[in-house]
Amino acid sequence: MATSLINTTVLTPKKLLEDSAVVVSDEGKITYVGPMEDVPHVDGRQLDLNGYVVTPGFIDVHVHGGRGIVFGMPNEMEDDLRKYSEWVAQTGVTGFLLSIAAPDAELLTAIIEIYAELFGKEMPGAEPLGLHLEGPFLSREKKGAFNPAWLREPDLGETEAFLNAGRGWIRQVTLAPELPGAEEVASKFREAGVVVAMGHTNTDFETASAALRDNWNHVTHTFNAQRGFEHRAPGVFGAVLASDDVTAELIADLIHVHPGAMKILVRSVGVDRVVLITDAMPGAGLDDGVYDLVGHEVTVKSGRATLEDGTLAGSTALLSQCVGNAVREVGVSLNHAVQMATLNPARVMGFVDRLGTVAKGKDASLTVIDKDVNVFLTMVKGKIVYQNL
């Protein structure tokens, strides 16, 4: 059924279009974006949004789960994926990468293979866009919440097995560049069209800078689980600031990164290069409690997820909250905050031909919010999967 969203403000997100409308075809494509006075008449439903804001659907490219679900649990993967898809759509997310890990190569390969089969099935809410392998080729010195037994040196044989099992669904891999064999493995992933992200790394400025000029083109949760900045040893963060076009993830939950540091990142590299993520774990969307994540027991208290020793272990944030925090705490415009959760991740991960902007011909994967980033409607490929108007 065709749908007309009328009396709305549209954030494309590069432009703000007031007193506008969006028309969606039966096929789930956007056929019109423009002023109300020129909106074409189509047969189908008409939703009066009364000034609410239409944005591209939010895209989370780094998330481990939520609402009690952790990705990659054997025997529960399809059911969990469907439940997560339905729940996360209520938060404005229309697409996501599943961040996964496993204790050994055999199990990780099996998990990848199962997801590659599942991704061909229709989901009730947000669209699974592929996989993010966070590990196993990470630094034990900057392991974060990972069980160190799950981490090892890069291996070409494992890499080939992962890629073969994924059949094109692996979109991103996090890899520490200082590890032996990292360059060869990074090259293999890039040849397969995978985004190689620098993360969980204790490397120095020089090694990081060389990597970011070579096969690494993205940075996993900037600031977190990486060597920090010092004026005589700029570290990974210094390499990010000194780079020309590398994109940088940011967990804007106000727990992982101080608002002042967030401002430094955004003002230094610009809004076009920052990608908002949640790095959410199973406790997202639920009350405080104890949860399992990447081989550890994680306690959530007052929304803060930690290991027994106090190490942060993912977040409980929603992407809509991160967008709102970027506006309130970083001082960017709503347009720019939305861009960092829509256009930027779509561009980095190779989905910008159909996602990331509100434009004629694109998939009608849209989110309707107010100016405080409360979510009122989510549409995925023309289908309304959540509504609270």
Coordinates of C-alpha atoms in Angstrom, one line a residue:
M1 CA 0.0 0.0 0.0
A2 CA 1.3 3.5 -0.9
T3 CA 1.7 5.9 2.0
S4 CA 1.9 9.7 2.2
L5 CA 3.5 11.3 5.2
I6 CA 2.2 14.8 5.2
N7 CA 2.6 18.0 7.3
T8 CA 6.1 17.2 8.3
T9 CA 9.6 18.5 8.5
V10 CA 12.1 16.4 6.6
L11 CA 15.7 16.1 7.6
T12 CA 17.3 14.6 4.4
P13 CA 19.7 15.0 6.6
K14 CA 21.7 17.4 4.5
K15 CA 18.7 19.7 4.2
L16 CA 15.8 20.7 6.4
L17 CA 12.5 20.9 4.5
E18 CA 9.7 22.4 6.5
D19 CA 6.0 22.1 5.6
S20 CA 6.8 19.1 3.5
A21 CA 5.7 15.6 2.6
V22 CA 7.1 12.2 1.7
V23 CA 5.3 9.7 -0.5
V24 CA 6.2 6.0 -0.5
S25 CA 5.2 3.6 -3.2
D26 CA 3.7 0.1 -2.9
E27 CA 7.2 -1.3 -3.6
G28 CA 8.6 0.5 -0.5
K29 CA 10.5 3.2 -2.4
I30 CA 10.4 6.9 -1.9
T31 CA 8.7 8.6 -4.9
Y32 CA 8.3 12.2 -3.6
V33 CA 10.1 14.5 -1.1
G34 CA 9.1 18.1 -1.2
P35 CA 6.7 20.9 -0.3
M36 CA 3.1 20.1 0.7
E37 CA 1.7 22.3 -2.0
D38 CA 3.2 20.0 -4.7
V39 CA 2.6 16.6 -3.1
P40 CA 1.0 14.2 -5.7
H41 CA -2.2 12.4 -4.9
V42 CA -1.8 8.6 -4.6
D43 CA -4.2 5.9 -3.6
G44 CA -3.4 4.6 -0.2
R45 CA -3.1 5.7 3.4
Q46 CA -2.2 9.3 4.4
L47 CA -0.6 10.0 7.8
D48 CA -0.7 13.6 9.1
L49 CA 2.5 14.0 11.2
N50 CA 1.5 17.4 12.6
G51 CA 5.0 18.8 12.3
Y52 CA 6.9 15.8 13.5
V53 CA 10.3 15.2 11.8
V54 CA 10.9 12.6 9.2
T55 CA 14.6 11.4 9.0
P56 CA 16.4 8.5 7.4
G57 CA 16.1 5.4 9.5
F58 CA 18.8 5.1 12.1
I59 CA 21.6 2.6 11.4
D60 CA 23.6 1.0 14.2
V61 CA 26.8 -0.6 12.8
H62 CA 28.2 -1.7 16.2
V63 CA 25.7 -3.5 18.5
H64 CA 26.0 -6.8 20.4
G65 CA 22.3 -7.1 21.3
G66 CA 19.6 -5.7 23.5
R67 CA 16.4 -6.5 25.4
G68 CA 18.0 -9.6 26.9
I69 CA 19.4 -10.8 23.6
V70 CA 23.0 -11.3 22.7
F71 CA 23.9 -12.2 19.1
G72 CA 25.5 -15.5 18.3
M73 CA 23.8 -17.7 20.9
P74 CA 23.6 -21.3 19.5
N75 CA 20.2 -22.8 19.0
E76 CA 18.5 -19.4 19.5
M77 CA 19.9 -17.3 16.7
E78 CA 16.8 -17.1 14.4
D79 CA 14.3 -16.5 17.2
D80 CA 16.6 -13.9 18.9
L81 CA 17.2 -12.1 15.6
R82 CA 13.5 -11.8 15.0
K83 CA 12.8 -10.6 18.5
Y84 CA 15.7 -8.1 18.3
S85 CA 14.6 -6.8 14.9
E86 CA 11.1 -6.1 16.2
W87 CA 12.2 -4.5 19.5
V88 CA 15.0 -2.2 18.1
A89 CA 12.6 -0.8 15.5
Q90 CA 10.7 0.8 18.4
T91 CA 13.9 2.9 19.0
G92 CA 14.0 4.2 15.5
V93 CA 16.6 1.8 14.1
T94 CA 15.8 0.5 10.6
G95 CA 19.1 -1.3 10.0
F96 CA 21.9 -2.8 12.0
L97 CA 25.1 -4.9 11.8
L98 CA 25.3 -7.7 14.3
S99 CA 28.6 -7.5 16.2
I100 CA 29.6 -11.0 17.0
A101 CA 32.5 -12.9 18.7
A102 CA 33.1 -16.5 19.8
P103 CA 35.7 -18.5 21.8
D104 CA 37.2 -20.3 18.8
A105 CA 37.4 -20.2 15.1
E106 CA 35.2 -23.2 14.5
L107 CA 32.3 -21.8 16.5
L108 CA 32.7 -18.3 15.0
T109 CA 32.7 -19.8 11.5
A110 CA 29.5 -21.8 12.3
I111 CA 27.8 -18.7 13.7
I112 CA 28.7 -16.7 10.6
E113 CA 27.3 -19.4 8.3
I114 CA 24.0 -19.6 10.2
Y115 CA 23.5 -15.8 10.0
A116 CA 24.3 -15.8 6.3
E117 CA 21.4 -18.1 5.8
L118 CA 19.1 -16.2 8.2
F119 CA 19.7 -12.8 6.5
G120 CA 17.7 -13.9 3.5
K121 CA 14.5 -14.2 5.6
E122 CA 12.1 -11.3 6.1
M123 CA 12.2 -9.8 9.6
P124 CA 9.4 -8.2 11.5
G125 CA 11.2 -4.9 12.2
A126 CA 14.6 -3.5 11.5
E127 CA 16.7 -5.0 8.7
P128 CA 19.9 -7.0 9.5
L129 CA 22.5 -5.5 7.2
G130 CA 25.3 -7.9 7.9
L131 CA 27.9 -8.9 10.3
H132 CA 30.6 -7.0 12.3
L133 CA 33.4 -9.3 13.5
E134 CA 34.8 -7.7 16.6
G135 CA 37.7 -10.0 17.0
P136 CA 39.2 -12.4 17.3
F137 CA 42.3 -10.5 16.2
L138 CA 42.5 -8.0 19.0
S139 CA 45.2 -6.8 21.4
R140 CA 45.1 -8.5 24.8
E141 CA 46.5 -5.3 26.3
K142 CA 43.4 -3.4 25.1
K143 CA 40.9 -6.3 25.4
G144 CA 38.2 -4.2 27.1
A145 CA 35.4 -6.6 28.2
F146 CA 36.6 -9.5 25.9
N147 CA 37.7 -12.8 27.5
P148 CA 41.5 -12.9 26.6
A149 CA 41.2 -16.6 25.8
W150 CA 39.0 -15.6 22.8
L151 CA 41.7 -13.4 21.3
R152 CA 44.6 -14.5 19.1
E153 CA 47.0 -13.4 16.4
P154 CA 45.6 -12.8 12.8
D155 CA 45.5 -15.9 10.7
L156 CA 44.9 -16.0 6.9
G157 CA 43.3 -19.5 7.1
E158 CA 40.7 -18.4 9.6
T159 CA 40.1 -15.2 7.6
E160 CA 39.3 -17.2 4.5
A161 CA 37.0 -19.5 6.4
F162 CA 35.1 -16.5 7.8
L163 CA 34.7 -14.9 4.4
N164 CA 33.6 -18.2 2.8
A165 CA 31.0 -18.8 5.5
G166 CA 29.8 -15.2 5.3
R167 CA 29.1 -15.2 1.6
G168 CA 29.3 -11.4 1.4
W169 CA 27.5 -10.7 4.7
I170 CA 30.6 -9.7 6.6
R171 CA 30.6 -5.9 6.3
Q172 CA 33.1 -4.9 9.0
V173 CA 35.9 -6.4 11.0
T174 CA 37.8 -4.8 13.9
L175 CA 41.5 -5.6 13.8
A176 CA 44.5 -4.4 15.9
P177 CA 47.2 -3.3 13.4
E178 CA 50.2 -4.0 15.6
L179 CA 49.6 -7.8 15.7
P180 CA 51.8 -10.1 13.6
G181 CA 50.1 -10.9 10.3
A182 CA 47.6 -8.1 10.7
E183 CA 48.5 -6.4 7.4
E184 CA 48.0 -9.5 5.3
V185 CA 44.7 -10.3 7.0
A186 CA 43.5 -6.6 6.6
S187 CA 44.4 -6.8 2.9
K188 CA 42.4 -10.0 2.5
F189 CA 39.3 -8.5 4.1
R190 CA 39.6 -5.3 2.0
E191 CA 39.9 -7.4 -1.1
A192 CA 36.5 -9.0 -0.2
G193 CA 34.9 -5.5 0.3
V194 CA 35.0 -5.6 4.1
V195 CA 35.5 -2.4 6.1
V196 CA 38.6 -2.8 8.2
A197 CA 38.3 -0.9 11.5
M198 CA 41.1 -0.2 13.9
G199 CA 40.1 -1.1 17.4
H200 CA 41.1 -2.8 20.7
T201 CA 44.7 -1.7 19.9
N202 CA 47.7 -0.6 21.9
T203 CA 49.6 0.6 18.9
D204 CA 51.5 3.8 18.7
F205 CA 50.9 6.9 16.6
E206 CA 53.2 5.9 13.8
T207 CA 51.8 2.4 13.3
A208 CA 48.3 3.6 13.6
S209 CA 48.9 6.4 11.1
A210 CA 50.5 4.0 8.6
A211 CA 47.5 1.6 8.9
L212 CA 45.0 4.4 8.4
R213 CA 46.7 5.3 5.2
D214 CA 46.7 1.7 4.1
N215 CA 44.0 -1.0 4.6
W216 CA 42.3 0.4 7.8
N217 CA 39.6 2.9 6.8
H218 CA 37.4 3.1 10.0
V219 CA 37.9 3.3 13.8
T220 CA 36.0 1.2 16.3
H221 CA 34.6 3.1 19.3
T222 CA 37.1 6.0 19.3
F223 CA 38.8 6.6 22.6
N224 CA 37.7 3.3 24.1
A225 CA 40.0 0.2 24.2
Q226 CA 42.9 2.0 22.4
R227 CA 46.0 3.8 23.4
G228 CA 45.2 7.4 24.5
F229 CA 46.6 10.8 23.5
E230 CA 49.7 12.4 25.0
H231 CA 51.4 15.4 23.5
R232 CA 54.7 13.4 23.0
A233 CA 52.9 10.2 22.1
P234 CA 49.7 11.0 20.3
G235 CA 48.6 7.3 20.1
V236 CA 45.6 6.1 18.2
F237 CA 43.4 9.1 18.8
G238 CA 46.2 11.4 17.5
A239 CA 46.4 9.3 14.4
V240 CA 42.6 9.6 13.9
L241 CA 42.8 13.4 14.3
A242 CA 45.8 13.6 11.9
S243 CA 44.1 11.4 9.2
D244 CA 42.4 12.9 6.1
D245 CA 39.3 10.8 5.6
V246 CA 39.1 8.0 8.1
T247 CA 35.7 7.6 9.8
A248 CA 35.4 7.3 13.6
E249 CA 32.8 5.6 15.7
L250 CA 31.6 7.3 18.9
I251 CA 29.6 5.8 21.7
A252 CA 27.7 9.0 22.8
D253 CA 26.1 7.4 25.9
L254 CA 27.8 9.9 28.2
I255 CA 29.5 7.0 30.0
H256 CA 32.1 5.8 27.6
V257 CA 33.3 9.2 26.5
H258 CA 33.2 12.6 28.3
P259 CA 31.2 15.3 26.4
G260 CA 34.3 17.4 26.2
A261 CA 36.1 14.6 24.4
M262 CA 33.2 14.1 22.1
K263 CA 33.3 17.8 21.1
I264 CA 37.0 17.5 20.4
L265 CA 36.5 14.6 18.0
V266 CA 33.5 16.2 16.2
R267 CA 35.2 19.6 15.8
S268 CA 38.5 18.1 14.7
V269 CA 37.4 15.6 12.1
G270 CA 34.0 17.1 11.2
V271 CA 30.4 15.8 11.3
D272 CA 30.9 13.9 8.0
R273 CA 33.4 11.5 9.6
V274 CA 31.8 10.6 12.9
V275 CA 29.5 7.5 13.1
L276 CA 27.3 7.3 16.2
I277 CA 27.0 3.7 17.6
T278 CA 25.6 2.1 20.7
D279 CA 27.9 -0.9 21.3
A280 CA 24.9 -2.1 23.2
M281 CA 24.8 -5.3 25.1
P282 CA 21.8 -7.5 26.3
G283 CA 20.9 -5.1 29.1
A284 CA 19.9 -2.3 26.7
G285 CA 16.1 -1.7 27.1
L286 CA 15.9 -3.7 30.3
D287 CA 16.3 -3.0 34.0
D288 CA 19.6 -3.3 36.0
G289 CA 20.7 -6.9 36.3
V290 CA 23.4 -9.4 35.4
Y291 CA 23.9 -10.4 31.8
D292 CA 26.4 -12.5 29.6
L293 CA 28.6 -10.9 27.0
V294 CA 31.7 -12.0 25.1
G295 CA 32.6 -14.7 27.6
H296 CA 32.0 -12.7 30.8
E297 CA 29.3 -11.9 33.3
V298 CA 28.3 -8.3 33.1
T299 CA 26.5 -6.3 35.8
V300 CA 24.3 -3.3 34.8
K301 CA 23.7 -0.8 37.5
S302 CA 22.1 2.6 36.9
G303 CA 22.5 1.9 33.2
R304 CA 26.3 1.3 33.4
A305 CA 27.5 -2.1 32.2
T306 CA 30.7 -3.4 33.8
L307 CA 32.8 -6.4 34.6
E308 CA 33.5 -7.4 38.2
D309 CA 36.7 -5.3 38.1
G310 CA 34.8 -2.2 36.9
T311 CA 35.8 -2.4 33.2
L312 CA 33.1 -1.1 30.9
A313 CA 31.4 -3.9 29.0
G314 CA 29.3 -2.4 26.2
S315 CA 26.5 0.1 26.7
T316 CA 22.8 0.1 27.5
A317 CA 22.2 3.1 25.2
L318 CA 19.7 3.4 22.4
L319 CA 20.8 5.0 19.2
S320 CA 18.1 7.7 19.6
Q321 CA 19.5 8.6 22.9
C322 CA 23.0 9.0 21.4
V323 CA 21.5 11.3 18.7
G324 CA 19.9 13.4 21.4
N325 CA 23.1 13.5 23.5
A326 CA 25.0 14.7 20.4
V327 CA 22.6 17.6 20.2
R328 CA 22.4 18.5 23.9
E329 CA 26.0 17.7 25.0
V330 CA 28.1 18.2 21.9
G331 CA 26.2 21.1 20.6
V332 CA 25.7 19.9 17.0
S333 CA 22.5 20.6 15.1
L334 CA 19.7 18.0 14.9
N335 CA 20.5 17.7 11.2
H336 CA 24.2 16.8 11.9
A337 CA 23.3 14.5 14.8
V338 CA 20.9 12.6 12.6
Q339 CA 23.5 12.5 9.8
M340 CA 26.0 10.8 12.2
A341 CA 23.4 8.0 12.8
T342 CA 22.1 7.6 9.2
L343 CA 24.0 8.9 6.2
N344 CA 27.5 8.5 7.7
P345 CA 27.1 4.8 8.6
A346 CA 25.3 4.1 5.3
R347 CA 28.2 5.6 3.4
V348 CA 31.0 3.9 5.4
M349 CA 29.4 0.4 5.1
G350 CA 28.3 0.7 1.4
F351 CA 24.6 1.1 1.8
V352 CA 24.3 4.7 0.6
D353 CA 22.8 3.7 -2.7
R354 CA 19.6 2.8 -1.0
L355 CA 19.8 4.0 2.6
G356 CA 21.0 7.0 4.7
T357 CA 19.0 9.8 3.0
V358 CA 15.4 10.8 2.4
A359 CA 15.5 11.0 -1.3
K360 CA 13.5 9.9 -4.4
G361 CA 14.4 6.4 -5.4
K362 CA 15.8 5.3 -2.0
D363 CA 14.3 2.6 0.2
A364 CA 11.6 4.0 2.4
S365 CA 13.4 3.1 5.6
L366 CA 12.4 6.1 7.7
T367 CA 12.1 7.3 11.3
V368 CA 9.7 9.9 12.7
I369 CA 10.9 11.8 15.7
D370 CA 10.2 15.1 17.6
K371 CA 13.0 17.6 18.2
D372 CA 13.9 15.8 21.4
V373 CA 14.5 12.6 19.4
N374 CA 11.6 10.7 20.8
V375 CA 10.5 8.1 18.3
F376 CA 6.9 8.0 17.1
L377 CA 7.1 5.9 13.9
T378 CA 9.5 3.5 12.2
M379 CA 9.2 2.4 8.6
V380 CA 11.3 -0.3 6.9
K381 CA 11.2 -0.6 3.1
G382 CA 7.8 1.1 3.1
K383 CA 6.3 -1.1 5.9
I384 CA 5.3 0.6 9.1
V385 CA 6.9 -1.6 11.8
Y386 CA 6.3 0.7 14.8
Q387 CA 3.8 3.5 15.4
N388 CA 3.0 5.6 18.4
L389 CA 1.4 8.7 16.8

